């Protein structure tokens, strides 16, 4: 069991963890969640022994081994297989002793121990783990220096899994993985025989792996049984109870204040009033749930364009003289929602860059609408933001010629208002920088959004807000992501990038998951049902957009009628400032006009309320 006992950590004068306490059951699989900046990584570093808390401690049974991935990726001429095998320190030491030892009695003990830990099967187990994380046989034999940082972090993860610690600490392990590797990791962790503490923001990953959720909020820890969906239900119940308790307390507080105000001046009731004053002072206020601006995503809708937006006809694309993808046939319409599937390195980003007009076709044809505007999001844009500039400076530079109000309005769509717009980018969280990058690429109301791993820096709630924003956006969307929850809610079409080309995938995400895990190579018999589900999801989105238009139109009519009624009332009570046409009417005519406008206003308000409620229900 891992016990977190009143852990307090202060960094830069700010309390990150405030007497955080929890007891994790033995062999539990626990998902550590919380908003960006809540202190999740800080807590993991305390548990790993890399950071000493100001108060409290993390306690484990004596002799328990803790496994944690270092921030620096492994490098050198060592191969991935060699790096993974070296992670089992005991096996490596025993093999060294077996090769160079001379004490025959000791050698006998060494060989017995090697047999006990099944040392001879270690290379095959290391190879299986690496294969699950995307390394084929050829890749396993190449030096680490030939790989990018992301692939070397996969080697570090493989080494950690291979070492089988008693407490496995994983801090957002899927950030360097593609969808296929995430699926394999889920299956691996489901059968892991020791305790796991995972920081993750992926709803499906948490639902499929963990049996407890450890929620970090305002420096405190709360342990919930079950996966993420169970946690959401329990949190909603607690939020409802909190809201009811606050409403009850506010009513009680108002009664006390009213009694004090009415009875303090009377000698006969002054004592009772003083008693109420003390009771009011002792009453601890119940805090309201904070409104988090980091959940703000609002993509501006583009002007309509006639289909198709883009057509590929036997196109090829690549770099220099080497094609990466060939025989590409694809049509993209203004309302399409398309997800690109396939392992990293298969060409998903290359296809995205072709659609974004960053690469030209080497052969075949690409036809695109001349008026189309494209917003293309990549992690590089997040990393390349100038840390010394503010969001306001970034947006002002991007929206050359725009009024300060227009610049502020675009920033406000993504939660950057007031002081936040004037905060240096270097002081923003990863999620905030991702929101700023999204604000920048959508400043021109693009007809097509291409999002390459947009959720890497977003917490669970921010991801949900992004999904809702995409589903109310009227343009086309192409998304590359390892977050299945996001793909399932936003994509109507699946395109598999594999074997040097890209083709429509006729199955569902569930079919694809089963295929990747080799549970059902044919995708099962559910394709028709899943296609119907995707079609239904598309129809639901269309209905949502129609309801949104109705709500906007009704709101505009309410505003217009309210202005008309105000003008009539001004003519009735202040003719000097009234419209000339209204001053010619008699009082009786004005009263009749006001009654007609009021009736129309009530009807418009009813339509607006009905459309708004329907839109909320659909969402």
Coordinates of C-alpha atoms in Angstrom, one line a residue:
X1 CA 0.0 0.0 0.0
X2 CA 1.1 3.6 -0.8
X3 CA 0.2 6.1 2.0
X4 CA 0.3 9.8 1.3
X5 CA 0.3 11.4 4.7
X6 CA -0.4 15.2 5.0
X7 CA 2.0 16.1 2.2
X8 CA 2.5 19.9 1.8
X9 CA 4.7 21.3 -1.0
X10 CA 5.3 25.1 -1.5
X11 CA 7.0 26.3 -4.7
X12 CA 7.8 29.9 -5.4
X13 CA 5.7 31.1 -2.4
X14 CA 2.6 29.2 -3.6
X15 CA 1.2 26.2 -1.9
X16 CA 0.9 23.4 -4.5
X17 CA -0.1 20.5 -2.2
X18 CA -1.9 21.3 1.1
X19 CA -1.7 18.4 3.6
X20 CA -2.7 16.0 0.7
X21 CA -3.7 12.7 2.2
X22 CA -4.8 9.4 0.7
X23 CA -4.2 5.6 1.1
X24 CA -3.9 3.6 -2.2
X25 CA -4.9 -0.1 -1.9
X26 CA -2.2 -2.7 -2.6
X27 CA -2.1 -3.7 -6.3
X28 CA -4.6 -1.0 -7.2
X29 CA -4.4 0.8 -10.6
X30 CA -5.0 4.5 -9.7
X31 CA -5.5 7.3 -12.1
X32 CA -4.3 10.7 -10.7
X33 CA -6.3 13.5 -12.3
X34 CA -6.7 17.2 -11.8
X35 CA -6.7 20.5 -13.8
X36 CA -3.5 21.7 -15.5
X37 CA -1.3 23.2 -12.8
X38 CA -3.0 21.4 -9.9
X39 CA 0.2 19.7 -8.9
X40 CA -0.1 16.2 -10.3
X41 CA 3.5 16.0 -11.5
X42 CA 4.7 17.5 -8.2
X43 CA 3.0 14.8 -6.3
X44 CA 4.4 12.0 -8.5
X45 CA 7.9 13.5 -8.0
X46 CA 7.4 13.4 -4.2
X47 CA 6.3 9.7 -4.4
X48 CA 9.3 8.9 -6.6
X49 CA 11.6 10.5 -4.0
X50 CA 12.8 13.2 -6.4
X51 CA 11.3 16.0 -4.4
X52 CA 11.2 16.5 -0.6
X53 CA 7.9 17.8 0.7
X54 CA 7.8 20.7 3.1
X55 CA 5.6 18.6 5.4
X56 CA 4.3 15.0 5.5
X57 CA 5.6 12.0 3.7
X58 CA 4.8 9.2 1.1
X59 CA 5.2 5.8 2.8
X60 CA 5.7 2.5 1.1
X61 CA 6.5 -1.0 2.5
X62 CA 10.2 -1.5 3.3
X63 CA 12.1 -2.7 0.3
X64 CA 9.5 -1.8 -2.2
X65 CA 10.9 -0.8 -5.6
X66 CA 9.5 2.4 -7.3
X67 CA 9.7 2.8 -11.1
X68 CA 9.6 6.3 -12.7
X69 CA 10.6 7.5 -16.1
X70 CA 13.4 10.1 -16.0
X71 CA 12.7 13.4 -17.8
X72 CA 15.8 12.8 -20.0
X73 CA 15.4 10.3 -22.8
X74 CA 18.1 7.6 -23.1
X75 CA 20.7 8.1 -25.8
X76 CA 24.0 6.7 -27.2
X77 CA 25.0 3.7 -29.4
X78 CA 23.0 1.2 -27.2
X79 CA 20.1 -0.4 -29.0
X80 CA 16.6 -0.3 -27.7
X81 CA 16.7 -4.0 -26.7
X82 CA 20.0 -3.5 -24.8
X83 CA 18.6 -0.5 -23.0
X84 CA 15.5 -2.3 -22.0
X85 CA 17.4 -5.4 -20.7
X86 CA 19.7 -3.1 -18.7
X87 CA 16.7 -1.9 -16.8
X88 CA 16.6 -5.2 -14.8
X89 CA 19.6 -4.3 -12.6
X90 CA 19.6 -7.6 -10.7
X91 CA 19.6 -9.7 -13.9
X92 CA 22.4 -7.6 -15.4
X93 CA 24.5 -7.9 -12.2
X94 CA 24.0 -11.7 -12.0
X95 CA 25.0 -12.2 -15.7
X96 CA 28.1 -10.1 -15.1
X97 CA 29.0 -12.2 -12.1
X98 CA 28.2 -15.5 -13.9
X99 CA 30.6 -14.5 -16.7
X100 CA 33.6 -13.3 -14.5
X101 CA 33.1 -15.0 -11.1
X102 CA 35.5 -17.7 -9.9
X103 CA 33.9 -18.9 -6.6
X104 CA 32.1 -22.1 -7.6
X105 CA 29.7 -22.1 -4.7
X106 CA 28.7 -18.5 -5.4
X107 CA 28.4 -19.3 -9.1
X108 CA 25.9 -22.1 -8.2
X109 CA 23.8 -19.5 -6.3
X110 CA 24.0 -17.1 -9.2
X111 CA 22.7 -19.6 -11.7
X112 CA 19.9 -20.7 -9.4
X113 CA 18.8 -17.1 -9.1
X114 CA 19.0 -16.6 -12.8
X115 CA 16.7 -19.6 -13.3
X116 CA 14.4 -18.3 -10.5
X117 CA 13.9 -14.9 -12.3
X118 CA 13.5 -16.6 -15.7
X119 CA 16.5 -14.6 -17.0
X120 CA 16.8 -16.6 -20.2
X121 CA 13.3 -15.5 -21.3
X122 CA 14.1 -11.8 -20.7
X123 CA 15.2 -10.9 -24.3
X124 CA 12.0 -12.3 -25.7
X125 CA 9.9 -10.3 -23.1
X126 CA 11.9 -7.1 -23.9
X127 CA 11.3 -7.6 -27.6
X128 CA 7.5 -8.1 -27.0
X129 CA 7.3 -4.9 -25.0
X130 CA 9.2 -2.9 -27.6
X131 CA 7.0 -4.4 -30.4
X132 CA 3.9 -3.3 -28.5
X133 CA 5.3 0.2 -28.4
X134 CA 5.9 0.3 -32.1
X135 CA 9.5 -1.0 -32.6
X136 CA 9.7 -3.7 -35.3
X137 CA 12.6 -6.2 -35.4
X138 CA 14.8 -3.9 -37.5
X139 CA 14.2 -0.9 -35.2
X140 CA 15.0 -2.8 -32.1
X141 CA 18.6 -3.3 -33.4
X142 CA 19.3 0.3 -34.3
X143 CA 21.3 2.7 -32.0
X144 CA 19.3 5.0 -29.8
X145 CA 21.0 8.1 -31.3
X146 CA 19.2 7.3 -34.6
X147 CA 15.8 8.0 -33.0
X148 CA 13.9 11.2 -32.2
X149 CA 13.3 12.2 -28.6
X150 CA 9.7 10.9 -28.8
X151 CA 10.9 7.4 -29.9
X152 CA 13.6 7.4 -27.2
X153 CA 11.0 8.2 -24.6
X154 CA 9.2 5.1 -25.8
X155 CA 12.4 3.1 -25.0
X156 CA 12.4 4.6 -21.5
X157 CA 8.8 3.5 -21.1
X158 CA 9.6 0.0 -22.3
X159 CA 12.5 -0.2 -19.9
X160 CA 10.3 0.8 -17.0
X161 CA 7.6 -1.7 -17.9
X162 CA 10.2 -4.4 -18.3
X163 CA 11.7 -3.8 -14.8
X164 CA 8.3 -4.6 -13.1
X165 CA 8.6 -2.3 -10.0
X166 CA 6.3 -2.7 -7.0
X167 CA 5.0 0.8 -7.6
X168 CA 4.8 1.9 -11.2
X169 CA 4.6 5.7 -11.7
X170 CA 3.5 6.9 -15.1
X171 CA 3.2 10.6 -15.9
X172 CA 1.1 11.1 -19.1
X173 CA 2.6 8.0 -20.7
X174 CA 0.5 8.3 -23.9
X175 CA 1.9 11.8 -24.9
X176 CA 4.7 10.1 -27.0
X177 CA 2.5 7.3 -28.3
X178 CA 0.2 6.8 -31.2
X179 CA -3.2 5.3 -30.9
X180 CA -2.0 1.8 -31.6
X181 CA 0.7 1.9 -28.9
X182 CA -1.8 3.4 -26.4
X183 CA -4.1 0.4 -27.1
X184 CA -1.3 -2.0 -26.4
X185 CA -0.3 -0.2 -23.2
X186 CA -3.8 -0.4 -21.9
X187 CA -3.8 -4.2 -22.4
X188 CA -0.4 -4.5 -20.7
X189 CA -1.4 -2.4 -17.7
X190 CA -4.7 -4.3 -17.2
X191 CA -2.7 -7.4 -16.2
X192 CA 0.1 -5.6 -14.3
X193 CA 0.6 -7.4 -11.0
X194 CA 1.7 -4.5 -8.8
X195 CA 0.4 -1.0 -7.8
X196 CA 0.2 1.6 -10.5
X197 CA -0.2 5.4 -10.2
X198 CA -0.9 7.0 -13.6
X199 CA -1.3 10.7 -14.5
X200 CA -3.5 10.8 -17.6
X201 CA -6.1 13.1 -19.2
X202 CA -7.5 10.5 -21.5
X203 CA -11.0 9.4 -20.5
X204 CA -11.0 6.1 -22.4
X205 CA -7.5 5.2 -21.2
X206 CA -8.6 5.8 -17.6
X207 CA -11.8 3.8 -18.0
X208 CA -10.0 0.9 -19.5
X209 CA -7.1 0.7 -17.1
X210 CA -7.7 2.1 -13.6
X211 CA -9.9 0.9 -10.7
X212 CA -9.6 4.0 -8.6
X213 CA -9.4 7.8 -9.4
X214 CA -7.3 10.0 -7.2
X215 CA -8.6 13.6 -7.7
X216 CA -6.2 16.5 -6.9
X217 CA -8.0 19.8 -6.4
X218 CA -6.9 22.9 -4.5
X219 CA -4.0 21.0 -3.0
X220 CA -6.2 18.2 -1.5
X221 CA -6.7 14.6 -2.6
X222 CA -9.9 12.6 -2.8
X223 CA -9.9 8.9 -3.7
X224 CA -12.9 7.5 -5.7
X225 CA -13.6 3.9 -6.6
X226 CA -14.0 3.0 -10.3
X227 CA -12.9 4.5 -13.6
X228 CA -13.3 8.0 -14.9
X229 CA -17.0 7.8 -15.8
X230 CA -17.7 6.6 -12.3
X231 CA -15.7 9.5 -10.9
X232 CA -17.7 11.9 -13.0
X233 CA -21.0 10.6 -11.7
X234 CA -19.8 10.8 -8.1
X235 CA -18.3 14.3 -8.6
X236 CA -21.6 15.5 -10.2
X237 CA -23.5 14.2 -7.1
X238 CA -21.1 16.0 -4.8
X239 CA -21.4 19.2 -6.8
X240 CA -25.2 19.0 -6.6
X241 CA -25.0 18.4 -2.8
X242 CA -22.5 21.3 -2.5
X243 CA -24.8 23.6 -4.5
X244 CA -27.8 22.7 -2.3
X245 CA -25.8 23.2 0.9
X246 CA -24.6 26.6 -0.3
X247 CA -28.2 27.6 -1.2
X248 CA -29.4 26.5 2.2
X249 CA -26.6 28.4 3.9
X250 CA -27.2 31.5 1.9
X251 CA -30.8 31.5 2.9
X252 CA -29.9 31.0 6.6
X253 CA -27.4 33.8 6.4
X254 CA -29.9 36.2 4.9
X255 CA -32.4 35.3 7.7
X256 CA -29.7 36.0 10.3
X257 CA -28.8 39.3 8.7
X258 CA -32.4 40.4 8.5
X259 CA -33.0 39.5 12.2
X260 CA -29.9 41.5 13.2
X261 CA -30.9 44.5 11.1
X262 CA -34.5 44.5 12.6
X263 CA -33.6 43.8 16.2
X264 CA -30.2 45.3 17.0
X265 CA -31.6 48.8 18.0
X266 CA -34.2 47.4 20.4
X267 CA -33.2 47.0 24.0
X268 CA -35.5 44.0 24.4
X269 CA -34.0 42.1 21.5
X270 CA -30.5 43.4 21.4
X271 CA -29.2 40.3 23.2
X272 CA -30.8 37.9 20.7
X273 CA -29.4 40.1 17.9
X274 CA -25.9 39.8 19.3
X275 CA -26.3 36.0 19.5
X276 CA -27.2 36.0 15.8
X277 CA -24.1 38.1 15.1
X278 CA -21.9 35.5 16.7
X279 CA -23.6 32.7 14.9
X280 CA -23.1 34.5 11.6
X281 CA -19.4 35.0 12.3
X282 CA -19.0 31.3 13.1
X283 CA -20.7 30.2 9.9
X284 CA -18.0 28.9 7.5
X285 CA -18.9 29.9 3.9
X286 CA -19.3 27.1 1.5
X287 CA -17.3 27.9 -1.6
X288 CA -18.9 27.9 -5.0
X289 CA -17.4 25.7 -7.7
X290 CA -14.9 27.9 -9.6
X291 CA -15.5 28.8 -13.2
X292 CA -12.4 27.8 -15.1
X293 CA -11.6 30.0 -18.1
X294 CA -9.3 27.3 -19.4
X295 CA -12.4 25.5 -20.6
X296 CA -13.1 28.2 -23.1
X297 CA -13.0 27.2 -26.8
X298 CA -15.2 28.9 -29.4
X299 CA -14.2 28.4 -33.0
X300 CA -15.6 31.2 -35.3
X301 CA -17.8 29.7 -38.0
X302 CA -16.7 30.3 -41.6
X303 CA -18.7 31.7 -44.6
X304 CA -20.3 28.9 -46.5
X305 CA -18.4 27.4 -49.5
X306 CA -19.7 25.0 -52.2
X307 CA -18.4 21.4 -52.0
X308 CA -15.9 19.9 -52.4
X309 CA -13.2 21.8 -50.4
X310 CA -10.4 19.4 -51.5
X311 CA -10.1 16.5 -54.0
X312 CA -7.1 14.2 -54.3
X313 CA -6.9 12.1 -57.5
X314 CA -4.2 9.5 -57.6
X315 CA -1.9 12.0 -55.8
X316 CA 1.5 11.2 -54.3
X317 CA 3.3 13.2 -51.6
X318 CA 6.6 13.0 -49.9
X319 CA 9.9 14.8 -49.3
X320 CA 12.7 15.6 -51.7
X321 CA 12.4 12.9 -54.4
X322 CA 11.0 10.2 -52.1
X323 CA 7.2 9.7 -52.0
X324 CA 5.8 8.7 -48.6
X325 CA 2.2 8.2 -49.7
X326 CA 0.9 7.3 -53.2
X327 CA -2.4 6.5 -54.9
X328 CA -4.3 9.0 -52.7
X329 CA -8.0 9.4 -53.7
X330 CA -9.9 11.5 -51.2
X331 CA -12.7 14.1 -51.3
X332 CA -13.3 16.5 -48.4
X333 CA -16.6 18.5 -48.2
X334 CA -17.4 21.5 -46.0
X335 CA -19.2 19.5 -43.3
X336 CA -16.8 16.5 -43.2
X337 CA -15.3 15.2 -39.8
X338 CA -12.4 13.0 -40.7
X339 CA -9.9 11.2 -38.4
X340 CA -6.6 9.9 -39.7
X341 CA -5.6 6.5 -38.2
X342 CA -2.3 4.6 -38.4
X343 CA 1.0 4.2 -36.5
X344 CA 3.4 7.0 -36.1
X345 CA 5.8 7.1 -39.1
X346 CA 3.1 5.8 -41.6
X347 CA 2.5 9.3 -43.0
X348 CA -0.5 10.8 -41.1
X349 CA 1.3 14.2 -40.7
X350 CA 2.5 14.1 -44.3
X351 CA -1.1 13.7 -45.5
X352 CA -2.2 16.5 -43.1
X353 CA 0.5 18.8 -44.6
X354 CA -0.7 17.9 -48.1
X355 CA -4.3 18.9 -47.2
X356 CA -3.0 22.1 -45.5
X357 CA -1.1 23.1 -48.7
X358 CA 2.3 22.9 -46.9
X359 CA 3.3 20.1 -49.3
X360 CA 2.5 19.9 -53.0
X361 CA 1.6 16.7 -54.7
X362 CA 4.5 14.9 -56.5
X363 CA 2.2 13.2 -58.9
X364 CA -1.6 13.0 -59.6
X365 CA -3.9 16.0 -58.9
X366 CA -5.0 18.0 -55.9
X367 CA -7.9 20.4 -56.4
X368 CA -8.9 22.9 -53.7
X369 CA -11.5 25.7 -53.4
X370 CA -9.8 29.0 -54.2
X371 CA -11.7 30.8 -51.4
X372 CA -10.9 28.2 -48.8
X373 CA -9.1 29.2 -45.6
X374 CA -7.3 26.6 -43.5
X375 CA -6.3 26.5 -39.8
X376 CA -3.5 24.0 -39.2
X377 CA -2.6 23.1 -35.5
X378 CA 0.6 21.2 -34.6
X379 CA 2.6 20.9 -31.4
X380 CA 5.4 22.8 -33.1
X381 CA 3.2 25.9 -33.1
X382 CA 2.8 25.6 -29.3
X383 CA 6.5 25.2 -28.8
X384 CA 7.4 28.1 -31.1
X385 CA 5.4 30.7 -29.3
X386 CA 7.6 33.5 -28.0
X387 CA 7.7 33.2 -24.2
X388 CA 8.4 36.9 -23.7
X389 CA 5.4 38.1 -25.6
X390 CA 1.8 38.2 -24.3
X391 CA -1.3 36.6 -26.0
X392 CA -2.4 40.1 -26.9
X393 CA 0.9 40.8 -28.6
X394 CA 0.8 37.5 -30.5
X395 CA -2.7 38.1 -31.7
X396 CA -2.1 41.7 -32.6
X397 CA 0.8 40.7 -34.8
X398 CA -1.2 37.9 -36.4
X399 CA -4.3 40.1 -37.1
X400 CA -2.6 43.0 -38.8
X401 CA -4.9 45.9 -39.5
X402 CA -7.6 44.6 -37.1
X403 CA -9.1 46.8 -34.5
X404 CA -8.1 46.3 -30.8
X405 CA -11.7 45.2 -30.2
X406 CA -11.5 42.5 -32.8
X407 CA -8.2 41.2 -31.4
X408 CA -9.6 41.2 -27.9
X409 CA -12.7 39.4 -29.1
X410 CA -10.8 36.6 -30.7
X411 CA -8.7 36.1 -27.6
X412 CA -11.8 36.1 -25.5
X413 CA -13.2 33.2 -27.5
X414 CA -10.4 31.1 -26.0
X415 CA -10.4 32.4 -22.4
X416 CA -7.8 35.1 -22.7
X417 CA -9.5 38.2 -21.3
X418 CA -8.5 40.8 -18.8
X419 CA -5.1 40.2 -17.1
X420 CA -4.7 36.8 -18.8
X421 CA -4.3 38.5 -22.2
X422 CA -1.4 40.5 -20.7
X423 CA 0.4 37.5 -19.1
X424 CA 3.7 36.5 -20.7
X425 CA 3.4 33.2 -22.7
X426 CA 6.4 31.8 -20.8
X427 CA 4.2 31.9 -17.6
X428 CA 1.2 30.1 -19.2
X429 CA 0.6 26.4 -18.6
X430 CA 0.9 24.0 -21.5
X431 CA -2.9 23.8 -21.9
X432 CA -3.1 27.6 -22.0
X433 CA -0.4 27.8 -24.7
X434 CA -2.3 25.2 -26.7
X435 CA -5.4 27.3 -26.5
X436 CA -3.5 30.4 -27.6
X437 CA -2.2 28.4 -30.7
X438 CA -5.8 27.4 -31.5
X439 CA -6.9 31.0 -31.1
X440 CA -4.2 32.1 -33.6
X441 CA -4.9 29.5 -36.3
X442 CA -8.7 30.3 -36.2
X443 CA -8.4 34.1 -36.3
X444 CA -9.6 34.2 -40.0
X445 CA -12.6 31.8 -39.4
X446 CA -11.1 28.9 -41.5
X447 CA -13.3 26.6 -43.6
X448 CA -11.1 23.6 -42.6
X449 CA -9.5 22.8 -39.3
X450 CA -6.6 20.3 -39.4
X451 CA -5.6 19.3 -35.8
X452 CA -2.5 17.2 -35.2
X453 CA -2.6 15.9 -31.6
X454 CA -4.5 18.9 -30.2
X455 CA -5.1 17.4 -26.8
X456 CA -1.5 16.6 -25.6
X457 CA -1.5 19.5 -23.1
X458 CA -5.2 19.6 -22.2
X459 CA -6.7 18.2 -19.0
X460 CA -9.9 16.0 -19.2
X461 CA -12.4 18.8 -18.7
X462 CA -10.6 21.0 -21.3
X463 CA -10.7 18.1 -23.8
X464 CA -14.4 17.8 -23.3
X465 CA -14.8 21.5 -23.9
X466 CA -12.8 21.1 -27.1
X467 CA -15.0 18.3 -28.3
X468 CA -18.1 20.4 -27.7
X469 CA -16.6 23.4 -29.5
X470 CA -15.7 21.2 -32.5
X471 CA -19.2 19.8 -32.7
X472 CA -20.7 23.3 -32.9
X473 CA -18.2 24.5 -35.4
X474 CA -19.7 24.5 -38.9
X475 CA -16.5 23.9 -41.0
X476 CA -14.7 20.7 -41.9
X477 CA -12.4 19.0 -39.4
X478 CA -9.4 16.6 -40.0
X479 CA -7.9 15.3 -36.7
X480 CA -4.9 13.2 -35.8
X481 CA -5.2 12.0 -32.1
X482 CA -4.5 9.1 -29.8
X483 CA -7.5 10.2 -27.7
X484 CA -10.3 7.7 -28.7
X485 CA -12.9 9.6 -26.7
X486 CA -12.3 12.7 -28.8
X487 CA -12.2 10.8 -32.1
X488 CA -15.4 8.9 -31.3
X489 CA -17.4 12.1 -30.6
X490 CA -16.1 14.2 -33.4
X491 CA -15.2 12.0 -36.4
X492 CA -17.8 10.7 -38.9
X493 CA -15.2 9.2 -41.4
X494 CA -12.1 7.2 -40.6
X495 CA -9.1 7.1 -43.0
X496 CA -6.4 4.5 -42.4
X497 CA -2.9 5.7 -43.4
X498 CA -0.9 2.5 -43.9
X499 CA 1.3 0.6 -46.5
X500 CA 2.2 3.8 -48.3
X501 CA -1.3 5.1 -49.0
X502 CA -4.5 6.2 -47.3
X503 CA -7.9 4.5 -47.6
X504 CA -11.4 4.9 -46.1
X505 CA -11.7 2.5 -43.1
X506 CA -15.2 1.0 -43.2
X507 CA -15.3 -0.2 -39.7
X508 CA -15.6 1.7 -36.4
X509 CA -13.0 2.7 -33.8
X510 CA -14.0 -0.4 -31.8
X511 CA -13.4 -2.5 -34.9
X512 CA -10.0 -0.9 -35.4
X513 CA -9.0 -1.4 -31.8
X514 CA -9.9 -5.1 -32.0
X515 CA -7.9 -5.3 -35.3
X516 CA -4.8 -3.7 -33.8
X517 CA -4.9 -5.9 -30.8
X518 CA -5.4 -9.0 -33.0
X519 CA -8.5 -9.9 -31.2
X520 CA -10.7 -9.7 -34.3
X521 CA -8.7 -9.3 -37.6
X522 CA -11.9 -9.0 -39.6
X523 CA -13.3 -6.2 -37.5
X524 CA -16.3 -8.3 -36.3
X525 CA -19.8 -8.2 -37.3
X526 CA -20.6 -4.8 -36.0
X527 CA -19.5 -2.6 -38.9
X528 CA -23.0 -1.8 -40.1
X529 CA -24.2 -0.8 -36.6
X530 CA -21.1 1.4 -36.0
X531 CA -21.6 3.1 -39.4
X532 CA -25.2 3.8 -38.4
X533 CA -23.9 5.2 -35.1
X534 CA -21.5 7.5 -36.9
X535 CA -24.3 8.6 -39.3
X536 CA -26.5 9.3 -36.4
X537 CA -23.8 11.3 -34.7
X538 CA -23.4 13.4 -37.9
X539 CA -27.2 13.9 -38.0
X540 CA -27.2 15.0 -34.4
X541 CA -24.4 17.5 -35.1
X542 CA -26.4 18.9 -38.1
X543 CA -29.5 19.2 -35.8
X544 CA -27.3 21.0 -33.2
X545 CA -26.1 23.5 -35.8
X546 CA -29.7 24.1 -36.9
X547 CA -30.8 24.6 -33.4
X548 CA -27.9 27.0 -32.8
X549 CA -29.0 29.0 -35.9
X550 CA -32.6 29.1 -34.5
X551 CA -31.4 30.3 -31.1
X552 CA -29.2 33.0 -32.7
X553 CA -32.1 34.2 -34.9
X554 CA -34.6 34.2 -32.0
X555 CA -32.2 36.1 -29.9
X556 CA -31.7 38.7 -32.6
X557 CA -35.5 39.0 -32.9
X558 CA -35.8 39.5 -29.1
X559 CA -33.2 42.2 -29.2
X560 CA -35.0 44.0 -32.1
X561 CA -38.5 43.8 -30.5
X562 CA -37.1 44.9 -27.1
X563 CA -35.6 48.0 -28.8
X564 CA -39.0 48.7 -30.6
X565 CA -40.9 48.5 -27.3
X566 CA -38.3 50.8 -25.7
X567 CA -38.9 53.3 -28.5
X568 CA -42.7 53.2 -28.1
X569 CA -42.3 53.7 -24.4
X570 CA -40.0 56.7 -24.9
X571 CA -42.7 58.2 -27.2
X572 CA -45.3 57.6 -24.5
X573 CA -43.4 59.2 -21.6
X574 CA -40.6 61.4 -23.2
X575 CA -41.8 62.6 -26.6
X576 CA -38.9 65.0 -27.0
X577 CA -36.4 62.1 -27.4
X578 CA -38.7 59.8 -29.4
X579 CA -38.5 58.8 -33.1
X580 CA -40.3 61.3 -35.4
X581 CA -42.7 58.6 -36.8
X582 CA -43.9 57.7 -33.3
X583 CA -44.5 61.2 -32.2
X584 CA -47.3 61.5 -34.7
X585 CA -49.3 58.7 -33.0
X586 CA -51.9 59.3 -30.3
X587 CA -51.5 57.9 -26.8
X588 CA -54.2 55.3 -27.7
X589 CA -52.3 54.2 -30.8
X590 CA -49.0 54.1 -28.9
X591 CA -50.6 51.9 -26.2
X592 CA -51.9 49.6 -28.9
X593 CA -48.5 49.5 -30.6
X594 CA -46.8 48.7 -27.3
X595 CA -49.3 45.8 -26.6
X596 CA -48.6 44.4 -30.1
X597 CA -44.8 44.6 -29.7
X598 CA -45.0 43.1 -26.2
X599 CA -47.0 40.1 -27.5
X600 CA -44.5 39.6 -30.3
X601 CA -41.6 39.9 -27.8
X602 CA -43.1 37.3 -25.5
X603 CA -43.5 34.9 -28.4
X604 CA -39.9 35.5 -29.6
X605 CA -38.6 35.0 -26.1
X606 CA -40.5 31.7 -25.9
X607 CA -38.9 30.6 -29.2
X608 CA -35.5 31.6 -28.0
X609 CA -35.9 29.7 -24.7
X610 CA -37.2 26.6 -26.5
X611 CA -34.3 26.7 -29.0
X612 CA -31.7 27.2 -26.2
X613 CA -33.1 24.4 -24.1
X614 CA -33.2 22.1 -27.2
X615 CA -29.6 23.1 -28.0
X616 CA -28.5 22.3 -24.4
X617 CA -30.3 19.0 -24.5
X618 CA -28.6 18.1 -27.7
X619 CA -25.2 19.0 -26.3

